[in-house]
Coordinates of C-alpha atoms and ligand atoms in Angstrom, one line a residue:
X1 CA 11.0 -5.8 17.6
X2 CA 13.2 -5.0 14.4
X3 CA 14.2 -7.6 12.1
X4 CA 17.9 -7.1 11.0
X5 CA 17.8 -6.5 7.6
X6 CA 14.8 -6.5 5.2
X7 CA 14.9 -6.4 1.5
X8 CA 12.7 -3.1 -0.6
X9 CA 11.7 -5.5 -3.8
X10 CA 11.1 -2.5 -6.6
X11 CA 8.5 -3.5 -9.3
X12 CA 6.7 -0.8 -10.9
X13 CA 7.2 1.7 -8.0
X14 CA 11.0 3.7 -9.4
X15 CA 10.4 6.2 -6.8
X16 CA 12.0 7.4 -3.3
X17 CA 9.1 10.0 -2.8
X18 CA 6.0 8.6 -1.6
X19 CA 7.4 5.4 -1.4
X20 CA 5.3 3.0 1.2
X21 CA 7.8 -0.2 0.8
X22 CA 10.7 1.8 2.1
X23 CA 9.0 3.6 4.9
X24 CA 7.6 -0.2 6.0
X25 CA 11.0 -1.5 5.5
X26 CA 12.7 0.8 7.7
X27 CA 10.4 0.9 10.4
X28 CA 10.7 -3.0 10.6
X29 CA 14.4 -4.1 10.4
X30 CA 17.4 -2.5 11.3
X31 CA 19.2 -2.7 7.9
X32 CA 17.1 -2.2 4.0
X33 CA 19.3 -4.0 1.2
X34 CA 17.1 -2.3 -2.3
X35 CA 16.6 -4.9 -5.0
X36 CA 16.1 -4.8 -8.9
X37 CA 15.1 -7.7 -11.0
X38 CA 14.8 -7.9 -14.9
X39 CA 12.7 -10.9 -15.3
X40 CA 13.2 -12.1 -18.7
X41 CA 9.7 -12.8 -18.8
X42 CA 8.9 -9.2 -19.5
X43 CA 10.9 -10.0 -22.6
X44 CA 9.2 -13.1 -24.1
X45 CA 7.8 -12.7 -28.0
X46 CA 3.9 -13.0 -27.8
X47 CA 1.5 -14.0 -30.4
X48 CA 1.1 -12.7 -33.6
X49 CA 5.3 -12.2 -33.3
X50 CA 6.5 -9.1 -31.4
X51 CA 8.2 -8.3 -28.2
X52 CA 6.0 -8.5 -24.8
X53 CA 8.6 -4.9 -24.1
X54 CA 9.9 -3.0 -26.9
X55 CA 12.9 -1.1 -27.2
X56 CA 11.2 2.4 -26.3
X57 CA 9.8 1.3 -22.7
X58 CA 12.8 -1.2 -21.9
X59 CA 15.1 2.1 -22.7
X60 CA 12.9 4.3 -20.3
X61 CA 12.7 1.6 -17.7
X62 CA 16.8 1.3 -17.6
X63 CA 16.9 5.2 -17.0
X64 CA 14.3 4.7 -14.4
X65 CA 16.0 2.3 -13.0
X66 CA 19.7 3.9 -13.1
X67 CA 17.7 7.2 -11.4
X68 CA 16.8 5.1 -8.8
X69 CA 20.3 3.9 -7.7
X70 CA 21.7 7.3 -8.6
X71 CA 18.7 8.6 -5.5
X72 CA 19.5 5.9 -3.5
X73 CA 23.1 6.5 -3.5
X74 CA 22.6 10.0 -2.6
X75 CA 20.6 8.9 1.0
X76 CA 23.4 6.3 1.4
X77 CA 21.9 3.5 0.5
X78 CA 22.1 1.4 -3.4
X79 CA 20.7 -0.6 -5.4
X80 CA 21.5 -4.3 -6.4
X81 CA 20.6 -5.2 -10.0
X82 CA 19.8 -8.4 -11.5
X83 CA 18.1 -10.1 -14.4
X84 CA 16.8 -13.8 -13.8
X85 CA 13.4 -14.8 -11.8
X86 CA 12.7 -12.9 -9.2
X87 CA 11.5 -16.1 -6.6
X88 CA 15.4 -17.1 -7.2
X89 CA 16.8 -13.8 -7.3
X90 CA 15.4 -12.8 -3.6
X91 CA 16.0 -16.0 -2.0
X92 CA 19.5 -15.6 -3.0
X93 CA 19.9 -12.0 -1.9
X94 CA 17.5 -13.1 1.5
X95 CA 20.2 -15.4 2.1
X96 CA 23.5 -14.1 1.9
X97 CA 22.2 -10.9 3.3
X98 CA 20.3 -12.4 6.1
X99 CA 17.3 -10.7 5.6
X100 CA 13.9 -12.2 6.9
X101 CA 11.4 -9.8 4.6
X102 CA 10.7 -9.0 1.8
X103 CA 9.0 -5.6 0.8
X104 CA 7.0 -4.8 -2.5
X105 CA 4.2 -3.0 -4.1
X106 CA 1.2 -5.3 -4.5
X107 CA 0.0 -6.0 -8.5
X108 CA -3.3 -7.0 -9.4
X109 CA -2.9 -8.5 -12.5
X110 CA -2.6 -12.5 -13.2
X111 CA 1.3 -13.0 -14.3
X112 CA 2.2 -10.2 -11.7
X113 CA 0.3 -11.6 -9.1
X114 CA 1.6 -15.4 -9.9
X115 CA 5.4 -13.8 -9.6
X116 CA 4.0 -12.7 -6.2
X117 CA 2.4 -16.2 -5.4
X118 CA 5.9 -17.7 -6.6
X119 CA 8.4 -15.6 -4.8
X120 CA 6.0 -15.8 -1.1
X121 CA 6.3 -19.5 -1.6
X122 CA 9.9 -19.4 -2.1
X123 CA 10.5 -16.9 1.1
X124 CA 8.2 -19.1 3.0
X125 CA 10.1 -22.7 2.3
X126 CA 12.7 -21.2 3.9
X127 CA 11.5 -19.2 7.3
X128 CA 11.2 -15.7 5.5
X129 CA 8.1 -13.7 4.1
X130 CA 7.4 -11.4 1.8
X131 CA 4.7 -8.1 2.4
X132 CA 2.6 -6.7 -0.2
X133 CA 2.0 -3.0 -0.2
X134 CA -0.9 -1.5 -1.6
X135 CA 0.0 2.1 -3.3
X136 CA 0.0 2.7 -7.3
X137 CA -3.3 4.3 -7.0
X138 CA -5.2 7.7 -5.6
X139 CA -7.7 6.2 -3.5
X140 CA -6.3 3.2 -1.2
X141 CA -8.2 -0.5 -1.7
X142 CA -9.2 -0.2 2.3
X143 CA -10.4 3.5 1.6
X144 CA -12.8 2.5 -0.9
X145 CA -16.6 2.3 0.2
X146 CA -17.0 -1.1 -1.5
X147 CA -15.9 -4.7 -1.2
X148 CA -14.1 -5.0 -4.6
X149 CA -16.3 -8.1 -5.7
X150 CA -19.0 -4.8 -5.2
X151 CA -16.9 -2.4 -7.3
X152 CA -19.5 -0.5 -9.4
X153 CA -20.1 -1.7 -13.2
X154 CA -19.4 1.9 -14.4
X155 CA -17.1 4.9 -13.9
X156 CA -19.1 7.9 -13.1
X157 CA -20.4 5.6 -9.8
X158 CA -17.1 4.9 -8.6
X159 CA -16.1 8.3 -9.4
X160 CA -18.9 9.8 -7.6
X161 CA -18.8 8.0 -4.7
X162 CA -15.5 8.3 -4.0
X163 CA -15.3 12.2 -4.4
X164 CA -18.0 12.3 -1.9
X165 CA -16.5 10.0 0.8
X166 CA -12.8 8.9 0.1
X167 CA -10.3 10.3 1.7
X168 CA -6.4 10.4 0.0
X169 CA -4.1 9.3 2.2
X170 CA -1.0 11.7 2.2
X171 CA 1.9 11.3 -0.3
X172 CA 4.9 10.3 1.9
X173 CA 8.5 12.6 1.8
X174 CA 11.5 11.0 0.4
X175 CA 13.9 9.2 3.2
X176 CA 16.8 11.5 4.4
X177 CA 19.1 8.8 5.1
X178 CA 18.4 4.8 3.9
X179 CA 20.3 2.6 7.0
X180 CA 21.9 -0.2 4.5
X181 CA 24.7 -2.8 4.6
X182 CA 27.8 -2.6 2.2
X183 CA 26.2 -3.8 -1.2
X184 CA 28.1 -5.6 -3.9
X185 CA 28.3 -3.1 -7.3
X186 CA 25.9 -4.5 -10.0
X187 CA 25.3 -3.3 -13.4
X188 CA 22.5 -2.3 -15.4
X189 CA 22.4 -4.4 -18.6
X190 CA 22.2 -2.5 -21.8
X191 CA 19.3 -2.8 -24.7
X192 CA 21.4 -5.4 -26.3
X193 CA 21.1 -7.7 -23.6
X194 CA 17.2 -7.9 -23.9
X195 CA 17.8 -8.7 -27.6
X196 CA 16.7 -5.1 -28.8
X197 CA 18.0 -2.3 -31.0
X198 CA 18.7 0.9 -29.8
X199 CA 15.9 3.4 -30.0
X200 CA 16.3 6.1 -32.5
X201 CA 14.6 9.1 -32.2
X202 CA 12.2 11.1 -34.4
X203 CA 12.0 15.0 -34.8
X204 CA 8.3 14.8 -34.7
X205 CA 7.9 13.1 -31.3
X206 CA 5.4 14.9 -29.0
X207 CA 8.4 15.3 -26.6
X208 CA 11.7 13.2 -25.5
X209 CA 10.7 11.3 -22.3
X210 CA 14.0 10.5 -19.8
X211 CA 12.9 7.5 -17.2
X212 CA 13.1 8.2 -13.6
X213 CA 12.1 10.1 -10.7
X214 CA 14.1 13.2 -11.3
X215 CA 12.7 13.6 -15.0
X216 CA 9.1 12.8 -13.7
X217 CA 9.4 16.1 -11.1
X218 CA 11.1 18.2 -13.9
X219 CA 8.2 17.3 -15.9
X220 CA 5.0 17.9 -13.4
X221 CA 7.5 21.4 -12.6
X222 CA 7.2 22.2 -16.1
X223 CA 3.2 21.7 -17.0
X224 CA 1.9 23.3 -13.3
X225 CA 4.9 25.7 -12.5
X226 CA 6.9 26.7 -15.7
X227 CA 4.2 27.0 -18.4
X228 CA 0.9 26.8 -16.3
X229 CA -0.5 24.6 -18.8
X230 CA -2.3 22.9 -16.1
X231 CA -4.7 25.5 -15.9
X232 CA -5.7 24.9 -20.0
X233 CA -5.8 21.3 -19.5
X234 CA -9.5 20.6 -20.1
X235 CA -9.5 22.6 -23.6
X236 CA -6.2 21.5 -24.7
X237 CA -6.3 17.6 -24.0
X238 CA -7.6 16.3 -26.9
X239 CA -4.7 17.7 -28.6
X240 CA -2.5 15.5 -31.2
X241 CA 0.4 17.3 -31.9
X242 CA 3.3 18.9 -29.2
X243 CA 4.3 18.3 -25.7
X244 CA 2.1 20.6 -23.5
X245 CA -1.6 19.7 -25.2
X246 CA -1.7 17.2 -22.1
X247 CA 0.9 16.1 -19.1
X248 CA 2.1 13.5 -20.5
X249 CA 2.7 12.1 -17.1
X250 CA 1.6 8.4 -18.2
X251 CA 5.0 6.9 -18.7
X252 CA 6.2 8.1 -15.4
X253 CA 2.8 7.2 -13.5
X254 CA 3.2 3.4 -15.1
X255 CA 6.5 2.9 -14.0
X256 CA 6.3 4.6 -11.0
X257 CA 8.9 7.2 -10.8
X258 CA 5.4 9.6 -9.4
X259 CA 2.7 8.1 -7.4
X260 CA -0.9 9.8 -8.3
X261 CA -0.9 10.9 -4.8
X262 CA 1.8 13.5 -5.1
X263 CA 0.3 14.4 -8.0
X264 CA -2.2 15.3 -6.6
X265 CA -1.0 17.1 -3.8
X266 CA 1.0 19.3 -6.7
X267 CA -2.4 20.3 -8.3
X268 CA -3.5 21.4 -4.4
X269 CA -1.0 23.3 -4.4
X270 CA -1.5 25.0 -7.6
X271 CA -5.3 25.3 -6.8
X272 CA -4.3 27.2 -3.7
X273 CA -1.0 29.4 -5.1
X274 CA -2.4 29.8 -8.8
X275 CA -5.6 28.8 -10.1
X276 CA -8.6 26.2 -9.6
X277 CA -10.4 25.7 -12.5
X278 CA -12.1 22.9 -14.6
X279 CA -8.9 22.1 -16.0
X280 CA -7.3 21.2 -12.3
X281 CA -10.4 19.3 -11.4
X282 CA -9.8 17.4 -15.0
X283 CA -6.9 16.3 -14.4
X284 CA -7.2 14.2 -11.2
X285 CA -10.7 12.8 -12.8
X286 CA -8.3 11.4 -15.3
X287 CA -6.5 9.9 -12.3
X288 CA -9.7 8.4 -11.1
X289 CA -10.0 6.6 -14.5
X290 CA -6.6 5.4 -13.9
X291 CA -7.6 4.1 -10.3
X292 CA -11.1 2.5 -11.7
X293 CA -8.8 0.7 -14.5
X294 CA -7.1 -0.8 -11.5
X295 CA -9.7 -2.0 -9.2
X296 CA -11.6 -3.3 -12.4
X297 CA -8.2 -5.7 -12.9
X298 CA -8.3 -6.4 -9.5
X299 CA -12.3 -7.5 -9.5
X300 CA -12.1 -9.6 -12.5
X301 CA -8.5 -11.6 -12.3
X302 CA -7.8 -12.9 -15.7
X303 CA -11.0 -12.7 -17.5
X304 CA -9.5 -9.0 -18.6
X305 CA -7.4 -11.0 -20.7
X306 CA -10.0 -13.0 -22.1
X307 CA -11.5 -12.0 -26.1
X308 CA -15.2 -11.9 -24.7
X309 CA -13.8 -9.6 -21.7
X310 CA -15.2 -9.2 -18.7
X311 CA -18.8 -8.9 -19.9
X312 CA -18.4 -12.6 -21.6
X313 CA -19.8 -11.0 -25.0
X314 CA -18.9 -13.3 -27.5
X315 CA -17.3 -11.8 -30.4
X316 CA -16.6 -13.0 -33.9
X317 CA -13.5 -11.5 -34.7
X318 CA -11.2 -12.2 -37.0
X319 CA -6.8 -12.6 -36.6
X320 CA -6.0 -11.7 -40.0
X321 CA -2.1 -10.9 -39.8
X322 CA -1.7 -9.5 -43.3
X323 CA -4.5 -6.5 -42.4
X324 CA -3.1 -6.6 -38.6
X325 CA 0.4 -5.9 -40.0
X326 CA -1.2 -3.1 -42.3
X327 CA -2.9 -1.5 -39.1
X328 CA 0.5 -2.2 -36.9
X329 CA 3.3 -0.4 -39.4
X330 CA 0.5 2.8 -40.2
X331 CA -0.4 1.6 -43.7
X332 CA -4.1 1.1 -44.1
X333 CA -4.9 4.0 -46.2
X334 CA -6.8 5.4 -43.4
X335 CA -4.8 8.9 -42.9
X336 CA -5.9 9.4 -39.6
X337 CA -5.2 6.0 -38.6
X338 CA -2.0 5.7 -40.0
X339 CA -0.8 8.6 -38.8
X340 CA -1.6 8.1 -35.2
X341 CA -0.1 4.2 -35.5
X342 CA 3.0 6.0 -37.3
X343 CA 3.5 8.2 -34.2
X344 CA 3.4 4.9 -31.8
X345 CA 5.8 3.0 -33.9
X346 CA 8.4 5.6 -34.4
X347 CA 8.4 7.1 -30.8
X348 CA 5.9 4.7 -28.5
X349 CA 3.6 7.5 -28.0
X350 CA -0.1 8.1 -29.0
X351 CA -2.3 10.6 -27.8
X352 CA -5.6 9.7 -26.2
X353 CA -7.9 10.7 -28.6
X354 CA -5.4 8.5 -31.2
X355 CA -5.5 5.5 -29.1
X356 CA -9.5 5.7 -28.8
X357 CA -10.0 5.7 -32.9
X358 CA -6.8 3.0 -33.7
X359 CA -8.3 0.7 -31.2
X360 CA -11.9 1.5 -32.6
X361 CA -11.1 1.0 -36.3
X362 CA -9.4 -2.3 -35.5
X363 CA -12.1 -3.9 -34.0
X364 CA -15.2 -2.3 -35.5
X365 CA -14.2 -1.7 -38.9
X366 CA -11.2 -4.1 -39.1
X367 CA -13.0 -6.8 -36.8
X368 CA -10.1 -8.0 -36.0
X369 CA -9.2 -9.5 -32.6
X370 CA -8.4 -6.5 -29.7
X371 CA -5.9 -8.9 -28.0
X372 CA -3.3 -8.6 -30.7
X373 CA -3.9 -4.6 -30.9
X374 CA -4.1 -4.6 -26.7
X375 CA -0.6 -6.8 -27.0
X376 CA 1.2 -4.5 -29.7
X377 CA 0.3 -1.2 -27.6
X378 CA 2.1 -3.1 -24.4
X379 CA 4.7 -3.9 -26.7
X380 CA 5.2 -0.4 -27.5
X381 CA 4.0 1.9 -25.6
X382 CA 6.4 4.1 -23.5
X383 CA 4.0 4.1 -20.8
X384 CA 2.0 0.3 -21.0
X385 CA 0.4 -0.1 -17.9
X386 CA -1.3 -3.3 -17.9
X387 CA -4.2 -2.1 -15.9
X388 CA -5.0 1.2 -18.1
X389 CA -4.4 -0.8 -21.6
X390 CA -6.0 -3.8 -20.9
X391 CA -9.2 -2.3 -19.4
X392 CA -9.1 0.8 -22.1
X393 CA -9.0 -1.8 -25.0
X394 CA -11.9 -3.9 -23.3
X395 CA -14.1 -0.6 -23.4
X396 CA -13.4 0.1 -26.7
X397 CA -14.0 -3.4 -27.8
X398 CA -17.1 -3.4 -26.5
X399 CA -16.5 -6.4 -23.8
X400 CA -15.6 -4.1 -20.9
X401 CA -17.6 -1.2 -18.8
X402 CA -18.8 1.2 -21.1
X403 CA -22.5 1.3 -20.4
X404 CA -23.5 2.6 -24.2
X405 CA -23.6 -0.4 -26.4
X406 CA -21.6 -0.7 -29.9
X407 CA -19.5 2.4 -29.2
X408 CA -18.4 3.3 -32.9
X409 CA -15.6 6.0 -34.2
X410 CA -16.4 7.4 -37.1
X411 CA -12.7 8.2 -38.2
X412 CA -13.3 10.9 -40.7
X413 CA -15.5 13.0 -38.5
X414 CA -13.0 12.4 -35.4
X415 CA -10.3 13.4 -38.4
X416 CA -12.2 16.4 -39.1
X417 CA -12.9 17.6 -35.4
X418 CA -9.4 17.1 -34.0
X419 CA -7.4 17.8 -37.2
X420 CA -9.4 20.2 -38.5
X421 CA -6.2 21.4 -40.9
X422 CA -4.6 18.0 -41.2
X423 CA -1.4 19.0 -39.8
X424 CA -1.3 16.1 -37.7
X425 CA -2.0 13.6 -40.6
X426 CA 0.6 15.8 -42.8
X427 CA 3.6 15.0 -39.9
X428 CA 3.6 11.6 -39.7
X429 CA 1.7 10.8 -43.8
X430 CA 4.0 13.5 -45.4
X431 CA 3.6 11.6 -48.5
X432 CA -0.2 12.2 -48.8
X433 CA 0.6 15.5 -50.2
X434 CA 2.2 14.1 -53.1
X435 CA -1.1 11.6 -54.3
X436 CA -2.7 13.4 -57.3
X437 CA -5.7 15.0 -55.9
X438 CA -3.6 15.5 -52.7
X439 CA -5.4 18.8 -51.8
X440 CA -8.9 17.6 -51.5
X441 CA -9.3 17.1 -47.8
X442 CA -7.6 13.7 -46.1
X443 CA -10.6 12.7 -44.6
X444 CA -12.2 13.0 -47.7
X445 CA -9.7 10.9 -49.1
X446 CA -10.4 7.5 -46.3
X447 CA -14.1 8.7 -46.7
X448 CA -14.2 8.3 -50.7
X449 CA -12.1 5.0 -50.5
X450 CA -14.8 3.9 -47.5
X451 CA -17.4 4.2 -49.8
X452 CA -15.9 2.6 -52.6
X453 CA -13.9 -0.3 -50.9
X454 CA -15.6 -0.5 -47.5
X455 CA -12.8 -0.1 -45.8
X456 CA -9.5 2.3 -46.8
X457 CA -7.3 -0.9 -46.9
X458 CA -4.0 -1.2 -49.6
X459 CA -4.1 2.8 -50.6
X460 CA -0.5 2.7 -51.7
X461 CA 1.0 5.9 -50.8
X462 CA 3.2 6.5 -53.4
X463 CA 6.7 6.6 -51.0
X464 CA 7.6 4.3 -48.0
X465 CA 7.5 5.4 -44.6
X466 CA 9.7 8.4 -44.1
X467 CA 11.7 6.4 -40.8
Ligands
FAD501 C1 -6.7 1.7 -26.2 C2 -6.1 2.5 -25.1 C3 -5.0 2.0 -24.5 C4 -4.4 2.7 -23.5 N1 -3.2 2.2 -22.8 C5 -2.7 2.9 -21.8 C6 -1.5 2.4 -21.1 O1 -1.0 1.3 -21.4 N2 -1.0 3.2 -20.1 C7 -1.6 4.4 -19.7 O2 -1.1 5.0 -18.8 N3 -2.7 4.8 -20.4 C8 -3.2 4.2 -21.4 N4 -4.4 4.7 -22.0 C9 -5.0 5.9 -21.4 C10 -4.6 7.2 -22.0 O3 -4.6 7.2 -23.4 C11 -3.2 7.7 -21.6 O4 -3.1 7.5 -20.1 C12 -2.9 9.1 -21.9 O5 -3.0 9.3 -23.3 C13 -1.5 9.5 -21.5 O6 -1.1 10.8 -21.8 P1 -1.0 11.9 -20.7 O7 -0.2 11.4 -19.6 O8 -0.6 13.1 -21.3 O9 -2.5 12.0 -20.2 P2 -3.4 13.1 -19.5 O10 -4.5 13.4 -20.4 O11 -2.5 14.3 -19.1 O12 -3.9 12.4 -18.2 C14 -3.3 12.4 -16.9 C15 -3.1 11.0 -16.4 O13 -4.4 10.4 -16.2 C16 -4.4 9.0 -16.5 N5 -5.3 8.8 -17.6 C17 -5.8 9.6 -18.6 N6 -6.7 9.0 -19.4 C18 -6.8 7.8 -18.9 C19 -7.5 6.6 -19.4 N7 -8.4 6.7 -20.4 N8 -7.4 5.5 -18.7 C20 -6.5 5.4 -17.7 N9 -5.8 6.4 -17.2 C21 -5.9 7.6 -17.8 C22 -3.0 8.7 -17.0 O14 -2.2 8.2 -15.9 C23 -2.4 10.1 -17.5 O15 -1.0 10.2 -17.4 C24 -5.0 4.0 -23.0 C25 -6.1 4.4 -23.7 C26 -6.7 3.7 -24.7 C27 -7.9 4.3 -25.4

């Protein structure tokens, strides 16, 4: 029998498509009242002094979030908005509504899954529940062929496996029509009210990325259908430099406004009407790393959070604030380096292969703790996923699953080999040109001053950051 009403609690799900809550929601009660929350946790300063969310995700999540209403609006439902703790928030809404549930996607990760533990106990004290949904990821946690305290120690296992065996369960369609009760109007809060400045935006950004479930499908329309990039994917995804040298789906797959599974269906789709290629199959690997990040969160709670990682290798490492803040605001000396950390603090993007070397030359050559390099990219990044940074960082750091031992960078030659020209060090350093000497190579330059200083620290570049 159906309860009466039943509240769809949206966390890091933005979506109507595929969307397992809603279709749970409304097969169980008679009425679905869709819920918000702004947890001004998300907004805390962490150590060594920034922002847990910057200004470049908290901006994408309110058009997210604003897309979401606008959808849900247009299948007759709404959405109610608020910012305080959620456990508080939903017992309130649960109780002038009347509602007896409480839908959400499940988290793995320790404050997520302490919100969970909170707001259950909160339902529960007063004759309500709340159900947890499992659905951010490709493979399902009951499809997989292991117990997760059996989850394999590296990637290409789980990989392997899975191809072989796991079936993806289908992406669900949108709902047609949303039953729902008259909701009171709620606002979104602006930028200001999380204490931040509004995002400005730089010419040389890869690409402008609008939150939400609409720009997320204009997007994955664009790279398969309009260009066909899809089909170059595996040559072109080491790029640095423009929007098409990889999907950029990332900020839309951490927030949720696409579940991997439609993406997926979209690149069966092209296999069949277009092309199947390397590139295709590339593409939902890359969603299998994504999955693997996941499970791995899942397996080992909080020790992801934890300096020695999940391996428990002890690491001397140093938190050096002055040489953090150097790395942080692109001004090492370090071309390559700089550049790429330019790119995340003026547009809270960084390509993959930039990601890989920052992360690299902080730890190995900066030896400085990964923590405060894992907590600036969540800070930043448009699309921080806590599973995929976390778990990334760990494997860089050495304390995560990367089988090979002392993994190393070498940033000139990674310079050389994806920036063969040095345009992309030239976009985001323009001031290099202007050093006396300025044509010899870059990575010459971070090479000569490695040899001389050990590291490329306190090059002055002769102007300021063009911002
Ligand atoms: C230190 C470090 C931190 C990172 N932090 C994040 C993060 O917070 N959020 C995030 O989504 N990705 C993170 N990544 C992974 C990767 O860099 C980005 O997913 C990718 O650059 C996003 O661009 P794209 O969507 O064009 O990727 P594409 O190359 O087009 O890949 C398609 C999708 O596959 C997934 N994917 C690709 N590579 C990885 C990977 N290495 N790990 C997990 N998933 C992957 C992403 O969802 C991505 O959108 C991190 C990588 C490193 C090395």
């Amino acid at each position: 029998m159906k309860v009466k009403r039943a509240i769809v609690w949206f966390r890091n799900d933005l979506r109507l498509h595929d969307q397992v809550t809603l279709k749970q929601a409304m097969e169980q009660a008679e009425e679905v009242i869709p819920v918000y929350i702004f947890d001004p946790e998300r907004w805390r300063h962490m150590e060594p002094g920034f922002v847990k969310t910057g200004a470049f995700q908290t901006q994408f999540l309110l058009e997210a979030v604003a897309d979401l209403k606008n959808n849900l609006k247009s299948v007759g439902s709404g959405l109610m908005i608020y910012q305080g703790v959620p456990a508080t928030r939903l017992l309130a809404v649960a109780e002038s509504f009347g509602a007896d549930k409480v839908f959400a996607s499940k988290e793995v990760t320790w404050e997520e899954t302490q919100q969970e533990t909170a707001v259950a106990q909160a339902l529960e004290e007063a004759g309500k529940s709340l159900e947890l949904v499992w659905q951010a990821t490709l493979f399902h946690e009951e499809d997989i062929p292991w117990p997760i305290q059996k989850l394999p120690e590296v990637f290409t296992q789980f990989r392997k496996e899975n191809e072989k065996s796991t079936p993806i369960r289908p992406a669900l369609p949108a709902p047609k029509k949303i039953p729902t009760p008259e909701l009171p109007d709620t606002n979104l809060p602006d930028l200001e009210s999380f204490g931040l400045a509004p995002v400005l935006s730089d010419p040389r950004a890869v690409m402008s990325f609008a939150g939400g479930e609409t720009a997320a499908w204009k997007r994955l329309h664009h790279y398969f259908w309009d260009t066909d990039e899809l089909k170059n994917y595996k040559w072109t995804r080491n790029g640095l430099l423009g929007a098409d040298y990889s999907s950029k789906f990332s900020p839309w797959l951490a927030h949720g406004c696409v579940s991997p599974r439609a993406i997926y269906e979209e690149v069966k789709r092209y296999e069949t009407e277009r092309t199947k290629n390397v590139s295709t199959y590339w593409l939902v690997f890359e969603l299998i790393w994504r999955d693997y990040f996941r499970f791995v969160c899942k397996r080992y709670g909080r020790s992801v959070f934890f300096r020695k990682g999940i391996k428990g290798k002890p690491l001397e490492l140093t938190q050096n604030l002055e040489l953090f803040e150097k790395w942080r605001t692109g001004m090492t000396g370090v071309p390559f380096v700089d550049a790429n950390m330019r790119e995340l603090l003026l547009t809270g993007f960084m390509s993959n292969r930039g990601r890989q070397n920052v992360a690299s030359y902080l730890v190995k050559d900066l030896n400085i703790d990964w923590r405060w390099g894992a907590r600036w990219f969540e800070s930043q990044l448009l699309d921080y996923d806590v599973c995929s940074n976390w778990a990334n960082w760990m494997y860089v750091a050495g304390v995560g699953n990367d089988p090979r031992e002392n993994r190393y960078f070498n940033i000139p030659s990674q310079a050389r080999k994806y920036d063969a020209k040095g345009e992309y060090v030239r976009t985001w350093v323009p001031e290099l040109a202007a050093i006396p000497g300025g044509n010899i190579h870059l990575d010459e330059l971070s090479e000569r001053d490695i040899k001389s200083h050990g590291v490329a620290i306190g090059t002055d570049y002769p102007y300021p950051i063009n911002r």
